[in-house]
Coordinates of N, CA, C and O in Angstrom, one line a residue:
M1 N 4.7 11.0 10.9 CA 3.5 11.6 10.5 C 2.8 12.0 11.8 O 2.6 11.1 12.7
T2 N 2.3 13.2 11.9 CA 1.5 13.6 13.1 C 0.2 14.1 12.6 O 0.1 14.8 11.6
D3 N -0.8 13.7 13.4 CA -2.2 14.2 13.0 C -3.0 14.4 14.3 O -2.6 14.1 15.4
T4 N -4.2 14.9 14.1 CA -5.1 15.2 15.3 C -6.2 14.1 15.5 O -7.1 14.3 16.3
R5 N -6.1 13.0 14.8 CA -7.1 11.9 15.0 C -6.6 10.9 16.0 O -6.4 9.8 15.8
R6 N -6.4 11.4 17.3 CA -5.9 10.5 18.3 C -6.8 9.4 18.7 O -6.4 8.3 19.2
E7 N -8.1 9.5 18.4 CA -9.1 8.4 18.7 C -8.9 7.2 17.8 O -9.4 6.1 18.1
R8 N -8.3 7.4 16.6 CA -8.0 6.3 15.7 C -6.6 6.0 15.7 O -5.8 6.7 15.1
L9 N -6.2 4.8 16.3 CA -4.8 4.4 16.2 C -4.6 3.5 15.0 O -5.5 2.7 14.7
P10 N -3.5 3.7 14.3 CA -3.3 3.0 13.1 C -2.9 1.5 13.4 O -2.3 1.2 14.4
E11 N -3.3 0.7 12.5 CA -2.8 -0.7 12.5 C -2.8 -1.2 11.1 O -3.5 -0.8 10.2
A12 N -1.8 -2.1 10.8 CA -1.6 -2.7 9.5 C -2.8 -3.5 9.2 O -3.3 -4.3 10.0
Q13 N -3.4 -3.4 8.0 CA -4.5 -4.1 7.5 C -4.2 -4.9 6.3 O -3.2 -4.6 5.6
H14 N -4.9 -5.9 6.0 CA -4.7 -6.7 4.8 C -6.0 -6.6 3.9 O -6.9 -7.4 4.0
P15 N -6.0 -5.5 3.1 CA -7.2 -5.3 2.3 C -7.3 -6.4 1.2 O -6.3 -7.0 0.8
C16 N -8.5 -6.5 0.7 CA -8.8 -7.4 -0.5 C -8.0 -6.8 -1.7 O -7.7 -5.6 -1.8
A17 N -7.8 -7.7 -2.7 CA -7.1 -7.3 -3.9 C -7.8 -6.1 -4.6 O -7.2 -5.3 -5.3
E18 N -9.2 -6.1 -4.5 CA -9.9 -5.1 -5.2 C -9.9 -3.7 -4.5 O -10.3 -2.7 -5.1
E19 N -9.5 -3.7 -3.2 CA -9.4 -2.4 -2.5 C -8.4 -1.5 -3.1 O -7.3 -1.9 -3.5
E20 N -8.7 -0.2 -3.1 CA -7.8 0.8 -3.7 C -6.9 1.5 -2.7 O -6.0 2.2 -3.1
S21 N -7.1 1.2 -1.5 CA -6.3 1.9 -0.4 C -6.1 0.9 0.7 O -6.7 -0.2 0.7
G22 N -5.4 1.4 1.8 CA -5.2 0.6 3.0 C -3.9 -0.2 3.1 O -3.8 -1.1 3.9
R23 N -3.0 0.0 2.2 CA -1.7 -0.7 2.2 C -0.5 0.0 2.8 O 0.6 -0.5 2.9
G24 N -0.7 1.3 3.2 CA 0.4 2.1 3.6 C 1.2 1.5 4.8 O 2.4 1.5 4.7
L25 N 0.5 1.1 5.8 CA 1.2 0.5 7.0 C 1.8 -0.8 6.7 O 2.8 -1.2 7.3
L26 N 1.3 -1.6 5.7 CA 1.9 -2.8 5.3 C 3.2 -2.5 4.6 O 4.2 -3.3 4.9
I27 N 3.3 -1.5 3.9 CA 4.6 -1.1 3.2 C 5.6 -0.6 4.3 O 6.7 -1.0 4.3
V28 N 5.1 0.2 5.2 CA 6.0 0.7 6.3 C 6.5 -0.5 7.1 O 7.7 -0.6 7.4
E29 N 5.6 -1.5 7.4 CA 6.0 -2.7 8.2 C 7.0 -3.5 7.4 O 7.9 -4.0 8.0
A30 N 6.9 -3.6 6.1 CA 7.8 -4.4 5.3 C 9.2 -3.7 5.2 O 10.2 -4.4 5.1
L31 N 9.2 -2.4 5.2 CA 10.5 -1.7 4.9 C 11.2 -1.2 6.2 O 12.4 -0.8 6.1
T32 N 10.6 -1.3 7.3 CA 11.2 -0.8 8.5 C 11.6 -1.9 9.5 O 11.0 -3.0 9.4
D33 N 12.4 -1.6 10.5 CA 12.8 -2.5 11.5 C 11.7 -2.5 12.6 O 11.4 -3.6 13.2
R34 N 11.1 -1.4 12.9 CA 10.0 -1.3 13.8 C 9.3 0.1 13.6 O 9.9 1.0 13.1
W35 N 8.0 0.1 14.0 CA 7.2 1.3 13.9 C 6.2 1.3 15.1 O 6.0 0.3 15.7
G36 N 5.7 2.4 15.4 CA 4.7 2.5 16.5 C 4.0 3.9 16.5 O 4.2 4.7 15.6
V37 N 3.3 4.1 17.5 CA 2.5 5.3 17.7 C 2.8 5.9 19.1 O 2.8 5.2 20.1
S38 N 3.1 7.2 19.1 CA 3.3 7.9 20.3 C 2.2 9.0 20.5 O 1.9 9.7 19.6
S39 N 1.7 9.0 21.8 CA 0.7 10.0 22.1 C 1.4 11.3 22.4 O 2.5 11.3 22.9
D40 N 0.8 12.4 22.0 CA 1.5 13.7 22.1 C 0.5 14.6 22.8 O -0.5 14.1 23.4
V41 N 0.7 15.9 22.9 CA -0.2 16.8 23.5 C -1.5 16.7 22.8 O -1.6 16.6 21.6
V42 N -2.6 16.5 23.6 CA -3.9 16.3 23.1 C -4.2 17.4 22.1 O -4.0 18.5 22.4
P43 N -4.8 17.1 20.9 CA -5.3 15.8 20.5 C -4.4 15.1 19.5 O -4.9 14.5 18.6
R44 N -3.1 15.2 19.6 CA -2.2 14.7 18.6 C -1.7 13.3 18.9 O -1.6 12.9 20.0
K45 N -1.3 12.6 17.8 CA -0.6 11.4 17.8 C 0.5 11.4 16.7 O 0.3 12.1 15.7
T46 N 1.6 10.7 16.9 CA 2.6 10.7 15.9 C 2.9 9.2 15.6 O 3.2 8.4 16.5
V47 N 2.9 8.9 14.3 CA 3.4 7.5 13.9 C 4.8 7.7 13.5 O 5.2 8.5 12.8
W48 N 5.7 6.8 14.1 CA 7.1 6.8 13.8 C 7.6 5.5 13.2 O 6.9 4.5 13.4
A49 N 8.7 5.5 12.6 CA 9.3 4.3 12.1 C 10.8 4.3 12.2 O 11.4 5.4 12.1
E50 N 11.5 3.2 12.3 CA 12.9 3.1 12.4 C 13.5 2.2 11.4 O 12.9 1.1 11.2
I51 N 14.6 2.6 10.7 CA 15.3 1.8 9.8 C 16.7 1.7 10.2 O 17.3 2.7 10.4
T52 N 17.3 0.5 10.3 CA 18.7 0.3 10.6 C 19.5 0.4 9.3 O 19.2 -0.2 8.3
V53 N 20.5 1.3 9.3 CA 21.4 1.4 8.1 C 22.7 0.7 8.4 O 23.4 1.1 9.3
P54 N 23.0 -0.4 7.7 CA 24.2 -1.1 8.0 C 25.4 -0.2 7.8 O 25.5 0.6 6.9
G55 N 26.4 -0.4 8.7 CA 27.7 0.3 8.6 C 27.7 1.7 9.2 O 28.7 2.4 9.1
L56 N 26.6 2.1 9.8 CA 26.6 3.5 10.4 C 26.5 3.4 11.9 O 26.0 2.5 12.5

């Protein structure tokens, strides 16, 4: 995912049970082998994720 909010870097959060949002990166963290953020041409940033596929 790429966006123009370079000043806000994503981080996994642990919202309260009553919160209606804020779990996206927790799901990404649980399902991927690793993820991170790459700075791009100003003002962009890209969030990336890697998944290892067994047997490939």
